[in-house]
């Protein structure tokens, strides 16, 4: 307690603003709060199961009870602080103040609010540190690459093995159009019959590449919707007849990247090269070697499966050009599922029957003589095929492994969403400004400002409604909304200046000042929106391309608006100080 | 020309030796405050601790320490200043209108000089607070001129208000203890560190708050709240102080001490202050004020020509158990002009050239049972009679 008293004594005798705002203690409390949340974040996850509980690291905070605890703690701390902060008011007591004291005071309020409401960042840092300590990214990256290689053989989704996914060899990837044979002679079809196409299983197919750049240019000029039925002139057609068997689905078509976290285009290229080389060998032994690591990886990452090499290799179908036989279920089948899928999973095996030739009719003997005979020549060995059903329906449930890799990758490589920071700053700014205005004026002024603001909003809405009804078919209401807001916003800002210069009633000046301080950032946003709308209007029938300024504003506009807002508060504190000195 | 600081210190020693310990103590503190010297402050505070810790009323055992302290203060030379009498506020024909057919204050003309104490009296609702708030620049006058002449001028209205100190009748609530609040006030006026603390302790001692320095607002009585306000005000080294009913809610002893303090502070030869205060305590106000402004229906006594009425007439305020007839019988018809009775006291108006002593003699002869008697011929009390 003595220590606290000593510091307080020093502060009140030297730095009244710091003493009044309890900045030192609030910093201490915030530090404690942040350390606590860091520890909580650090202990929040321990296992892979914990990490996959939510889909991204931010959700560990915002989609759990942690956020409520944090908000409640912030509210309690800040309310207690406000009580102390409002106890002394040098401005209302008309003590001598330097010109920048009020602005500094606002900055301190903002800082205190921000550090006491930003526990998310400490929690997130603790969480990330724990994940980093527990899981090595290098190792996980290697495993992701391995999973991606293996994914070719996981046969999870049939559509992944369609020919439109094929990316190698050249000229693939290609787009294609197909038409049922009955319509081939029709006019309005998606195949350019004057160019190469082929027939396969009742359909005609045409494979091609599109000149998309030309399509874009032409569509801008003509405003014509270009689709598969009228894009013939943009097609470069390729004869891929020799790949026609792949149309029914094959491992040779597969190109999907199972897990993309931390993987770049080189990884993707290498993977496709690997597929091509491996599959072209048609060597089952080699494929077996490739799928073997799966069993270790499955164990390591708790992947549930019932795969066995024999059935799996059968489904890979090396001998038959990797034609897709059946998929491996991506979930563990229940009893009903087993009944439903049982008949789909089988292999066709040859069976040999010994058929006695004795007492056979001539016609029968004619057929049986084609089959090999037993050693004694009395019987024929007749070959037939039989379905041998899988003892188990194969499945491989990768579960939330995708989320696990995503969250670990996020822990290593990404920062929290900038939108969270933006939201936090805006909320903190608004609350700080409200408190600041309350400290400078009183609750009556604040409430009247709120009432005035609400009335202005109603006026804007009525104005829009009136103009819309007056000018029928006026569809561009957002333009009207912005213009109305700008008109009223600028009027209030100008009125606030005039009211101060012309010495209107102090209460009115205070209300106008309060409104203006909230309106200024909105004015800026409205002006930029209006400018963007104007730019957009130039591209009536074309895709809108933002100019350099708008692109720059997208990137840095938030900070510019906040900066100007802060600056305007700084500028307004000068007349506010003078306003306080004016007689009623 | 004798040095005023030395005279003050000699007075302090004399008061203390005579047994007027409190007066001597406060006078010494004033003299010490004039030095603005940290070493002196330290020495005086050492004495203050001894003084405040001695529980007996008789402080004569401290005379040696007191003298030592006083001599130390004397060693710091303070040149005579000629600030008293400098005009600091001038208001001409000040009028405040609150709308048609509503109350109107003024026209009132005021010229405040450093060291002046103006008393503002009048019944409730006659414009005392309005006039004070106009002078404090809290409200704008409808017409008339108001100017301030501070020693260092002022940059803007905020600066002006920082220099003007207005203490309302109901001073605002403050939080925290006495010391912190005073330090907070002082640090804003550029006094930091050790000097800040010492000066605050000096002011706390000066206004008799020593035993209460760690208390909070709600723990202080009305009198000590007023003392706190005065201490806070004086720390700001104001040149004008405007007080609205500072004596309200104070007991008679507290009233006397506050008034005496106000007088001492206003007449300080180092930092004389122009003071205006309103009060219902007519006699106390008249006792300390250099000039009393009486307001009736917003008009000052000059404007009502009240000053001229009965200017040479003897007017007596009398409180007695005796009847009106008995009072009348005490005086010749030729002497007594009229008697007014407001249910509490009698107001007696006398004709011609008659002295107060002869009235006392006449009353004594008739052996009347007198509770209270006062000559109000020159007092604004006479304006309160209807």
PDB file of N, CA and C in Angstrom, chain B residues 194-258:
ATOM      1  N   UNK B 194       8.208  18.782  -4.549  1.00  0.00           N
ATOM      2  CA  UNK B 194       8.254  19.044  -3.105  1.00  0.00           C
ATOM      3  C   UNK B 194       7.492  20.315  -2.741  1.00  0.00           C
ATOM      4  N   UNK B 195       7.669  21.326  -3.569  1.00  0.00           N
ATOM      5  CA  UNK B 195       7.020  22.600  -3.269  1.00  0.00           C
ATOM      6  C   UNK B 195       5.492  22.451  -3.277  1.00  0.00           C
ATOM      7  N   UNK B 196       5.029  21.612  -4.187  1.00  0.00           N
ATOM      8  CA  UNK B 196       3.597  21.353  -4.280  1.00  0.00           C
ATOM      9  C   UNK B 196       3.085  20.834  -2.933  1.00  0.00           C
ATOM     10  N   UNK B 197       3.788  19.845  -2.428  1.00  0.00           N
ATOM     11  CA  UNK B 197       3.349  19.228  -1.174  1.00  0.00           C
ATOM     12  C   UNK B 197       3.432  20.231  -0.021  1.00  0.00           C
ATOM     13  N   UNK B 198       4.538  20.952   0.050  1.00  0.00           N
ATOM     14  CA  UNK B 198       4.731  21.889   1.159  1.00  0.00           C
ATOM     15  C   UNK B 198       3.683  23.003   1.144  1.00  0.00           C
ATOM     16  N   UNK B 199       3.435  23.514  -0.049  1.00  0.00           N
ATOM     17  CA  UNK B 199       2.471  24.603  -0.174  1.00  0.00           C
ATOM     18  C   UNK B 199       1.061  24.141   0.210  1.00  0.00           C
ATOM     19  N   UNK B 200       0.763  22.908  -0.188  1.00  0.00           N
ATOM     20  CA  UNK B 200      -0.549  22.344   0.158  1.00  0.00           C
ATOM     21  C   UNK B 200      -0.665  22.206   1.676  1.00  0.00           C
ATOM     22  N   UNK B 201       0.392  21.692   2.304  1.00  0.00           N
ATOM     23  CA  UNK B 201       0.371  21.555   3.764  1.00  0.00           C
ATOM     24  C   UNK B 201       0.253  22.925   4.438  1.00  0.00           C
ATOM     25  N   UNK B 202       0.924  23.911   3.892  1.00  0.00           N
ATOM     26  CA  UNK B 202       0.846  25.274   4.435  1.00  0.00           C
ATOM     27  C   UNK B 202      -0.594  25.781   4.392  1.00  0.00           C
ATOM     28  N   UNK B 203      -1.217  25.545   3.241  1.00  0.00           N
ATOM     29  CA  UNK B 203      -2.581  26.039   3.058  1.00  0.00           C
ATOM     30  C   UNK B 203      -3.558  25.264   3.947  1.00  0.00           C
ATOM     31  N   UNK B 204      -3.287  23.970   4.088  1.00  0.00           N
ATOM     32  CA  UNK B 204      -4.133  23.142   4.968  1.00  0.00           C
ATOM     33  C   UNK B 204      -4.046  23.669   6.397  1.00  0.00           C
ATOM     34  N   UNK B 205      -2.836  23.969   6.819  1.00  0.00           N
ATOM     35  CA  UNK B 205      -2.645  24.509   8.174  1.00  0.00           C
ATOM     36  C   UNK B 205      -3.309  25.882   8.287  1.00  0.00           C
ATOM     37  N   UNK B 206      -3.127  26.689   7.259  1.00  0.00           N
ATOM     38  CA  UNK B 206      -3.654  28.061   7.278  1.00  0.00           C
ATOM     39  C   UNK B 206      -5.173  28.074   7.465  1.00  0.00           C
ATOM     40  N   UNK B 207      -5.846  27.117   6.852  1.00  0.00           N
ATOM     41  CA  UNK B 207      -7.302  27.104   6.940  1.00  0.00           C
ATOM     42  C   UNK B 207      -7.831  26.093   7.964  1.00  0.00           C
ATOM     43  N   UNK B 208      -6.966  25.706   8.872  1.00  0.00           N
ATOM     44  CA  UNK B 208      -7.399  24.858   9.985  1.00  0.00           C
ATOM     45  C   UNK B 208      -7.870  23.483   9.573  1.00  0.00           C
ATOM     46  N   UNK B 209      -7.293  22.985   8.479  1.00  0.00           N
ATOM     47  CA  UNK B 209      -7.724  21.666   7.980  1.00  0.00           C
ATOM     48  C   UNK B 209      -6.742  20.553   8.363  1.00  0.00           C
ATOM     49  N   UNK B 210      -5.763  20.896   9.196  1.00  0.00           N
ATOM     50  CA  UNK B 210      -4.675  19.944   9.446  1.00  0.00           C
ATOM     51  C   UNK B 210      -5.190  18.590   9.925  1.00  0.00           C
ATOM     52  N   UNK B 211      -6.099  18.652  10.860  1.00  0.00           N
ATOM     53  CA  UNK B 211      -6.601  17.383  11.437  1.00  0.00           C
ATOM     54  C   UNK B 211      -7.521  16.653  10.457  1.00  0.00           C
ATOM     55  N   UNK B 212      -7.915  17.337   9.438  1.00  0.00           N
ATOM     56  CA  UNK B 212      -8.898  16.754   8.504  1.00  0.00           C
ATOM     57  C   UNK B 212      -8.304  16.476   7.127  1.00  0.00           C
ATOM     58  N   UNK B 213      -7.002  16.598   7.040  1.00  0.00           N
ATOM     59  CA  UNK B 213      -6.383  16.543   5.707  1.00  0.00           C
ATOM     60  C   UNK B 213      -6.550  15.201   4.992  1.00  0.00           C
ATOM     61  N   UNK B 214      -6.751  14.136   5.767  1.00  0.00           N
ATOM     62  CA  UNK B 214      -6.919  12.832   5.110  1.00  0.00           C
ATOM     63  C   UNK B 214      -8.385  12.444   4.947  1.00  0.00           C
ATOM     64  N   UNK B 215      -9.255  13.375   5.317  1.00  0.00           N
ATOM     65  CA  UNK B 215     -10.686  13.048   5.206  1.00  0.00           C
ATOM     66  C   UNK B 215     -11.195  13.277   3.784  1.00  0.00           C
ATOM     67  N   UNK B 216     -12.358  12.685   3.553  1.00  0.00           N
ATOM     68  CA  UNK B 216     -13.006  12.858   2.252  1.00  0.00           C
ATOM     69  C   UNK B 216     -14.111  13.904   2.368  1.00  0.00           C
ATOM     70  N   UNK B 217     -14.641  14.308   1.238  1.00  0.00           N
ATOM     71  CA  UNK B 217     -15.643  15.375   1.190  1.00  0.00           C
ATOM     72  C   UNK B 217     -16.820  15.104   2.123  1.00  0.00           C
ATOM     73  N   UNK B 218     -17.346  13.887   2.002  1.00  0.00           N
ATOM     74  CA  UNK B 218     -18.563  13.588   2.779  1.00  0.00           C
ATOM     75  C   UNK B 218     -18.261  13.499   4.279  1.00  0.00           C
ATOM     76  N   UNK B 219     -16.986  13.394   4.620  1.00  0.00           N
ATOM     77  CA  UNK B 219     -16.632  13.299   6.040  1.00  0.00           C
ATOM     78  C   UNK B 219     -16.409  14.680   6.674  1.00  0.00           C
ATOM     79  N   UNK B 220     -16.428  15.731   5.832  1.00  0.00           N
ATOM     80  CA  UNK B 220     -16.187  17.081   6.341  1.00  0.00           C
ATOM     81  C   UNK B 220     -17.503  17.783   6.644  1.00  0.00           C
ATOM     82  N   UNK B 221     -17.495  18.642   7.655  1.00  0.00           N
ATOM     83  CA  UNK B 221     -18.687  19.441   7.949  1.00  0.00           C
ATOM     84  C   UNK B 221     -18.747  20.596   6.952  1.00  0.00           C
ATOM     85  N   UNK B 222     -19.898  21.301   6.920  1.00  0.00           N
ATOM     86  CA  UNK B 222     -20.066  22.391   5.950  1.00  0.00           C
ATOM     87  C   UNK B 222     -18.967  23.438   6.083  1.00  0.00           C
ATOM     88  N   UNK B 223     -18.620  23.755   7.361  1.00  0.00           N
ATOM     89  CA  UNK B 223     -17.594  24.773   7.601  1.00  0.00           C
ATOM     90  C   UNK B 223     -16.260  24.365   7.019  1.00  0.00           C
ATOM     91  N   UNK B 224     -15.912  23.102   7.183  1.00  0.00           N
ATOM     92  CA  UNK B 224     -14.619  22.645   6.671  1.00  0.00           C
ATOM     93  C   UNK B 224     -14.633  22.487   5.154  1.00  0.00           C
ATOM     94  N   UNK B 225     -15.833  22.238   4.618  1.00  0.00           N
ATOM     95  CA  UNK B 225     -15.929  22.192   3.154  1.00  0.00           C
ATOM     96  C   UNK B 225     -15.627  23.581   2.597  1.00  0.00           C
ATOM     97  N   UNK B 226     -16.169  24.605   3.285  1.00  0.00           N
ATOM     98  CA  UNK B 226     -15.914  25.974   2.842  1.00  0.00           C
ATOM     99  C   UNK B 226     -14.429  26.314   3.000  1.00  0.00           C
ATOM    100  N   UNK B 227     -13.837  25.853   4.089  1.00  0.00           N
ATOM    101  CA  UNK B 227     -12.406  26.103   4.282  1.00  0.00           C
ATOM    102  C   UNK B 227     -11.588  25.415   3.189  1.00  0.00           C
ATOM    103  N   UNK B 228     -12.028  24.196   2.846  1.00  0.00           N
ATOM    104  CA  UNK B 228     -11.336  23.486   1.761  1.00  0.00           C
ATOM    105  C   UNK B 228     -11.411  24.299   0.459  1.00  0.00           C
ATOM    106  N   UNK B 229     -12.618  24.816   0.189  1.00  0.00           N
ATOM    107  CA  UNK B 229     -12.794  25.609  -1.041  1.00  0.00           C
ATOM    108  C   UNK B 229     -11.875  26.832  -1.027  1.00  0.00           C
ATOM    109  N   UNK B 230     -11.786  27.466   0.137  1.00  0.00           N
ATOM    110  CA  UNK B 230     -10.926  28.643   0.231  1.00  0.00           C
ATOM    111  C   UNK B 230      -9.463  28.263   0.043  1.00  0.00           C
ATOM    112  N   UNK B 231      -9.072  27.151   0.654  1.00  0.00           N
ATOM    113  CA  UNK B 231      -7.683  26.695   0.503  1.00  0.00           C
ATOM    114  C   UNK B 231      -7.384  26.420  -0.966  1.00  0.00           C
ATOM    115  N   UNK B 232      -8.313  25.717  -1.611  1.00  0.00           N
ATOM    116  CA  UNK B 232      -8.124  25.392  -3.029  1.00  0.00           C
ATOM    117  C   UNK B 232      -8.063  26.678  -3.858  1.00  0.00           C
ATOM    118  N   UNK B 233      -8.917  27.619  -3.507  1.00  0.00           N
ATOM    119  CA  UNK B 233      -8.950  28.888  -4.231  1.00  0.00           C
ATOM    120  C   UNK B 233      -7.627  29.647  -4.085  1.00  0.00           C
ATOM    121  N   UNK B 234      -7.175  29.711  -2.851  1.00  0.00           N
ATOM    122  CA  UNK B 234      -5.965  30.496  -2.597  1.00  0.00           C
ATOM    123  C   UNK B 234      -4.726  29.877  -3.228  1.00  0.00           C
ATOM    124  N   UNK B 235      -4.735  28.556  -3.380  1.00  0.00           N
ATOM    125  CA  UNK B 235      -3.587  27.892  -4.026  1.00  0.00           C
ATOM    126  C   UNK B 235      -3.433  28.365  -5.469  1.00  0.00           C
ATOM    127  N   UNK B 236      -4.518  28.799  -6.039  1.00  0.00           N
ATOM    128  CA  UNK B 236      -4.491  29.247  -7.445  1.00  0.00           C
ATOM    129  C   UNK B 236      -3.992  30.675  -7.580  1.00  0.00           C
ATOM    130  N   UNK B 237      -3.645  31.291  -6.456  1.00  0.00           N
ATOM    131  CA  UNK B 237      -3.168  32.679  -6.437  1.00  0.00           C
ATOM    132  C   UNK B 237      -4.093  33.578  -7.274  1.00  0.00           C
ATOM    133  N   UNK B 238      -5.353  33.618  -6.904  1.00  0.00           N
ATOM    134  CA  UNK B 238      -6.300  34.407  -7.698  1.00  0.00           C
ATOM    135  C   UNK B 238      -6.136  35.898  -7.427  1.00  0.00           C
ATOM    136  N   UNK B 239      -6.593  36.677  -8.356  1.00  0.00           N
ATOM    137  CA  UNK B 239      -6.570  38.120  -8.152  1.00  0.00           C
ATOM    138  C   UNK B 239      -7.964  38.627  -7.821  1.00  0.00           C
ATOM    139  N   UNK B 240      -8.976  37.832  -8.248  1.00  0.00           N
ATOM    140  CA  UNK B 240     -10.363  38.157  -7.890  1.00  0.00           C
ATOM    141  C   UNK B 240     -11.007  36.888  -7.336  1.00  0.00           C
ATOM    142  N   UNK B 241     -11.686  37.031  -6.215  1.00  0.00           N
ATOM    143  CA  UNK B 241     -12.432  35.894  -5.671  1.00  0.00           C
ATOM    144  C   UNK B 241     -13.874  36.348  -5.447  1.00  0.00           C
ATOM    145  N   UNK B 242     -14.793  35.530  -5.967  1.00  0.00           N
ATOM    146  CA  UNK B 242     -16.213  35.856  -5.836  1.00  0.00           C
ATOM    147  C   UNK B 242     -16.885  34.721  -5.086  1.00  0.00           C
ATOM    148  N   UNK B 243     -17.472  35.059  -3.965  1.00  0.00           N
ATOM    149  CA  UNK B 243     -18.051  34.012  -3.119  1.00  0.00           C
ATOM    150  C   UNK B 243     -19.543  34.232  -2.945  1.00  0.00           C
ATOM    151  N   UNK B 244     -20.290  33.180  -3.225  1.00  0.00           N
ATOM    152  CA  UNK B 244     -21.745  33.271  -3.085  1.00  0.00           C
ATOM    153  C   UNK B 244     -22.136  32.612  -1.764  1.00  0.00           C
ATOM    154  N   UNK B 245     -22.625  33.408  -0.855  1.00  0.00           N
ATOM    155  CA  UNK B 245     -23.078  32.937   0.464  1.00  0.00           C
ATOM    156  C   UNK B 245     -22.043  32.029   1.137  1.00  0.00           C
ATOM    157  N   UNK B 246     -20.841  32.493   1.351  1.00  0.00           N
ATOM    158  CA  UNK B 246     -19.859  31.614   1.987  1.00  0.00           C
ATOM    159  C   UNK B 246     -20.187  31.320   3.447  1.00  0.00           C
ATOM    160  N   UNK B 247     -21.069  32.138   4.042  1.00  0.00           N
ATOM    161  CA  UNK B 247     -21.349  31.952   5.467  1.00  0.00           C
ATOM    162  C   UNK B 247     -22.561  31.059   5.719  1.00  0.00           C
ATOM    163  N   UNK B 248     -23.259  30.718   4.639  1.00  0.00           N
ATOM    164  CA  UNK B 248     -24.455  29.881   4.808  1.00  0.00           C
ATOM    165  C   UNK B 248     -24.036  28.552   5.423  1.00  0.00           C
ATOM    166  N   UNK B 249     -24.845  28.054   6.299  1.00  0.00           N
ATOM    167  CA  UNK B 249     -24.629  26.764   6.969  1.00  0.00           C
ATOM    168  C   UNK B 249     -23.438  26.742   7.935  1.00  0.00           C
ATOM    169  N   UNK B 250     -22.874  27.916   8.221  1.00  0.00           N
ATOM    170  CA  UNK B 250     -21.748  27.918   9.158  1.00  0.00           C
ATOM    171  C   UNK B 250     -22.225  28.401  10.525  1.00  0.00           C
ATOM    172  N   UNK B 251     -21.632  27.851  11.574  1.00  0.00           N
ATOM    173  CA  UNK B 251     -21.981  28.347  12.895  1.00  0.00           C
ATOM    174  C   UNK B 251     -21.322  29.709  13.095  1.00  0.00           C
ATOM    175  N   UNK B 252     -21.697  30.385  14.132  1.00  0.00           N
ATOM    176  CA  UNK B 252     -21.273  31.765  14.323  1.00  0.00           C
ATOM    177  C   UNK B 252     -19.745  31.883  14.421  1.00  0.00           C
ATOM    178  N   UNK B 253     -19.133  30.914  15.128  1.00  0.00           N
ATOM    179  CA  UNK B 253     -17.671  30.959  15.277  1.00  0.00           C
ATOM    180  C   UNK B 253     -16.991  30.760  13.921  1.00  0.00           C
ATOM    181  N   UNK B 254     -17.505  29.796  13.185  1.00  0.00           N
ATOM    182  CA  UNK B 254     -16.940  29.520  11.853  1.00  0.00           C
ATOM    183  C   UNK B 254     -17.102  30.727  10.947  1.00  0.00           C
ATOM    184  N   UNK B 255     -18.250  31.382  11.059  1.00  0.00           N
ATOM    185  CA  UNK B 255     -18.493  32.587  10.246  1.00  0.00           C
ATOM    186  C   UNK B 255     -17.441  33.645  10.531  1.00  0.00           C
ATOM    187  N   UNK B 256     -17.216  33.828  11.820  1.00  0.00           N
ATOM    188  CA  UNK B 256     -16.256  34.866  12.203  1.00  0.00           C
ATOM    189  C   UNK B 256     -14.852  34.540  11.710  1.00  0.00           C
ATOM    190  N   UNK B 257     -14.494  33.279  11.846  1.00  0.00           N
ATOM    191  CA  UNK B 257     -13.138  32.886  11.409  1.00  0.00           C
ATOM    192  C   UNK B 257     -12.994  33.048   9.899  1.00  0.00           C
ATOM    193  N   UNK B 258     -14.005  32.594   9.174  1.00  0.00           N
ATOM    194  CA  UNK B 258     -13.952  32.682   7.700  1.00  0.00           C
ATOM    195  C   UNK B 258     -13.855  34.150   7.280  1.00  0.00           C
TER     196      UNK B 258
END
